[in-house]
Short mmCIF file of N, CA and C in Angstrom, two decimals:
data_model
loop_
_atom_site.label_atom_id
_atom_site.label_comp_id
_atom_site.label_asym_id
_atom_site.label_seq_id
_atom_site.Cartn_x
_atom_site.Cartn_y
_atom_site.Cartn_z
N MET A 26 115.52 86.64 105.18
CA MET A 26 116.56 86.74 104.17
C MET A 26 117.74 85.85 104.57
N MET A 27 118.19 85.05 103.65
CA MET A 27 119.31 84.16 103.91
C MET A 27 120.63 84.92 103.83
N THR A 28 121.54 84.58 104.71
CA THR A 28 122.87 85.17 104.69
C THR A 28 123.76 84.36 103.77
N ASN A 29 124.58 85.04 103.01
CA ASN A 29 125.54 84.39 102.12
C ASN A 29 126.92 84.91 102.45
N ILE A 30 127.93 84.09 102.20
CA ILE A 30 129.31 84.50 102.43
C ILE A 30 130.07 84.36 101.12
N ILE A 31 130.74 85.42 100.73
CA ILE A 31 131.62 85.39 99.57
C ILE A 31 133.05 85.36 100.09
N VAL A 32 133.79 84.32 99.72
CA VAL A 32 135.12 84.08 100.28
C VAL A 32 136.18 84.21 99.18
N ASP A 33 137.15 85.05 99.43
CA ASP A 33 138.30 85.17 98.53
C ASP A 33 139.21 83.97 98.79
N GLY A 34 139.92 83.54 97.79
CA GLY A 34 140.83 82.41 97.95
C GLY A 34 142.04 82.72 98.80
N CYS A 35 142.50 83.96 98.75
CA CYS A 35 143.72 84.36 99.47
C CYS A 35 143.43 85.59 100.31
N LEU A 36 143.83 85.54 101.55
CA LEU A 36 143.67 86.67 102.46
C LEU A 36 145.04 87.08 102.95
N TYR A 37 145.49 88.25 102.55
CA TYR A 37 146.83 88.75 102.91
C TYR A 37 147.93 87.76 102.53
N SER A 38 147.76 87.12 101.39
CA SER A 38 148.71 86.08 100.97
C SER A 38 148.60 85.90 99.46
N ASN A 39 149.57 85.23 98.88
CA ASN A 39 149.51 84.87 97.46
C ASN A 39 149.18 83.40 97.27
N SER A 40 148.88 82.71 98.36
CA SER A 40 148.49 81.31 98.28
C SER A 40 147.13 81.14 98.96
N PRO A 41 146.38 80.10 98.57
CA PRO A 41 145.03 79.94 99.10
C PRO A 41 145.04 79.58 100.59
N ASN A 42 144.73 80.55 101.43
CA ASN A 42 144.78 80.31 102.87
C ASN A 42 143.42 80.41 103.54
N THR A 43 142.34 80.38 102.76
CA THR A 43 141.00 80.44 103.34
C THR A 43 140.27 79.09 103.25
N LEU A 44 140.94 78.07 102.76
CA LEU A 44 140.29 76.78 102.55
C LEU A 44 139.84 76.14 103.86
N ASP A 45 140.66 76.22 104.90
CA ASP A 45 140.26 75.66 106.20
C ASP A 45 139.06 76.41 106.77
N PHE A 46 139.02 77.73 106.57
CA PHE A 46 137.86 78.53 107.00
C PHE A 46 136.60 78.03 106.31
N VAL A 47 136.66 77.82 105.01
CA VAL A 47 135.51 77.35 104.24
C VAL A 47 135.06 75.98 104.76
N LYS A 48 135.98 75.07 104.99
CA LYS A 48 135.64 73.74 105.49
C LYS A 48 134.95 73.82 106.84
N LYS A 49 135.47 74.66 107.72
CA LYS A 49 134.91 74.79 109.07
C LYS A 49 133.51 75.42 109.04
N VAL A 50 133.37 76.52 108.31
CA VAL A 50 132.08 77.21 108.24
C VAL A 50 131.03 76.34 107.56
N ASN A 51 131.43 75.59 106.57
CA ASN A 51 130.52 74.75 105.80
C ASN A 51 129.81 73.71 106.67
N LYS A 52 130.40 73.33 107.78
CA LYS A 52 129.81 72.32 108.66
C LYS A 52 128.54 72.81 109.34
N THR A 53 128.43 74.11 109.62
CA THR A 53 127.29 74.62 110.39
C THR A 53 126.53 75.75 109.71
N PHE A 54 127.07 76.32 108.67
CA PHE A 54 126.45 77.48 108.01
C PHE A 54 125.38 77.02 107.05
N SER A 55 124.19 77.63 107.11
CA SER A 55 123.10 77.19 106.24
C SER A 55 122.93 78.06 104.99
N GLY A 56 123.69 79.15 104.90
CA GLY A 56 123.61 80.00 103.72
C GLY A 56 124.50 79.48 102.60
N LYS A 57 124.69 80.32 101.61
CA LYS A 57 125.51 79.95 100.46
C LYS A 57 126.93 80.47 100.64
N LEU A 58 127.89 79.60 100.44
CA LEU A 58 129.31 79.98 100.43
C LEU A 58 129.74 80.08 98.97
N ILE A 59 130.21 81.24 98.57
CA ILE A 59 130.64 81.48 97.20
C ILE A 59 132.13 81.77 97.22
N GLY A 60 132.89 81.05 96.43
CA GLY A 60 134.33 81.28 96.35
C GLY A 60 134.68 82.18 95.18
N ILE A 61 135.51 83.18 95.42
CA ILE A 61 135.97 84.03 94.33
C ILE A 61 137.49 84.04 94.30
N SER A 62 138.02 83.82 93.13
CA SER A 62 139.48 83.83 92.98
C SER A 62 139.80 83.80 91.50
N SER A 63 140.87 84.44 91.14
CA SER A 63 141.32 84.38 89.76
C SER A 63 142.07 83.09 89.47
N VAL A 64 142.51 82.39 90.53
CA VAL A 64 143.34 81.20 90.36
C VAL A 64 142.79 79.97 91.10
N TYR A 65 142.19 80.13 92.27
CA TYR A 65 141.91 79.01 93.17
C TYR A 65 140.43 78.63 93.30
N VAL A 66 139.65 78.84 92.26
CA VAL A 66 138.22 78.52 92.32
C VAL A 66 138.00 77.04 92.60
N ARG A 67 138.71 76.16 91.91
CA ARG A 67 138.52 74.71 92.10
C ARG A 67 138.78 74.31 93.55
N GLN A 68 139.82 74.83 94.16
CA GLN A 68 140.13 74.50 95.55
C GLN A 68 139.03 74.99 96.49
N LEU A 69 138.47 76.16 96.23
CA LEU A 69 137.38 76.68 97.06
C LEU A 69 136.14 75.81 96.92
N LEU A 70 135.85 75.35 95.72
CA LEU A 70 134.72 74.43 95.51
C LEU A 70 134.96 73.11 96.24
N ASP A 71 136.16 72.59 96.13
CA ASP A 71 136.49 71.34 96.81
C ASP A 71 136.40 71.47 98.32
N ALA A 72 136.67 72.67 98.84
CA ALA A 72 136.62 72.91 100.28
C ALA A 72 135.19 73.05 100.80
N GLY A 73 134.23 73.33 99.89
CA GLY A 73 132.84 73.40 100.33
C GLY A 73 132.01 74.55 99.80
N CYS A 74 132.57 75.41 99.00
CA CYS A 74 131.77 76.48 98.39
C CYS A 74 130.79 75.86 97.40
N ILE A 75 129.58 76.40 97.34
CA ILE A 75 128.58 75.83 96.42
C ILE A 75 128.74 76.35 95.00
N ARG A 76 129.44 77.47 94.88
CA ARG A 76 129.64 78.09 93.58
C ARG A 76 130.96 78.83 93.62
N GLY A 77 131.58 78.97 92.50
CA GLY A 77 132.83 79.70 92.43
C GLY A 77 132.93 80.50 91.16
N CYS A 78 133.69 81.57 91.20
CA CYS A 78 133.87 82.39 90.00
C CYS A 78 135.15 83.19 90.11
N ARG A 79 135.55 83.72 88.98
CA ARG A 79 136.67 84.67 88.95
C ARG A 79 136.15 85.99 89.50
N LYS A 80 137.04 86.79 90.02
CA LYS A 80 136.62 88.07 90.59
C LYS A 80 135.91 88.94 89.55
N SER A 81 136.30 88.82 88.30
CA SER A 81 135.67 89.62 87.24
C SER A 81 134.23 89.20 86.99
N GLU A 82 133.82 88.03 87.46
CA GLU A 82 132.46 87.52 87.25
C GLU A 82 131.56 87.71 88.47
N LEU A 83 132.04 88.38 89.48
CA LEU A 83 131.29 88.50 90.74
C LEU A 83 129.93 89.15 90.56
N GLU A 84 129.79 90.08 89.66
CA GLU A 84 128.49 90.74 89.44
C GLU A 84 127.44 89.72 89.01
N GLU A 85 127.79 88.75 88.19
CA GLU A 85 126.85 87.71 87.78
C GLU A 85 126.43 86.85 88.97
N ILE A 86 127.35 86.53 89.83
CA ILE A 86 127.03 85.75 91.03
C ILE A 86 126.09 86.54 91.93
N ARG A 87 126.34 87.83 92.08
CA ARG A 87 125.46 88.67 92.90
C ARG A 87 124.03 88.62 92.38
N LYS A 88 123.86 88.65 91.08
CA LYS A 88 122.52 88.57 90.50
C LYS A 88 121.85 87.24 90.83
N ILE A 89 122.61 86.17 90.79
CA ILE A 89 122.07 84.85 91.12
C ILE A 89 121.66 84.80 92.59
N LEU A 90 122.52 85.29 93.47
CA LEU A 90 122.23 85.26 94.91
C LEU A 90 120.97 86.04 95.26
N PHE A 91 120.74 87.13 94.58
CA PHE A 91 119.60 87.98 94.89
C PHE A 91 118.46 87.82 93.89
N ASP A 92 118.50 86.74 93.10
CA ASP A 92 117.46 86.41 92.13
C ASP A 92 117.08 87.59 91.24
N GLU A 93 118.09 88.28 90.74
CA GLU A 93 117.86 89.39 89.82
C GLU A 93 118.12 88.92 88.40
N SER A 94 117.36 89.46 87.45
CA SER A 94 117.63 89.10 86.06
C SER A 94 118.35 90.19 85.33
#
């Protein structure tokens, strides 16, 4: 089973402070990095997430990750 990481855009902050984490992990991580944010999806994608969504759409992403219909 492949490991996936779902990353919020902001951690204990109101500004996107997880972008460096995404860039660093993306260099060696072989699973899927998914960015979730109501505001910073584009920045998470630019940092290296393969997919991004608003937090309200997370259930749809979960279905994709686990190949559920």
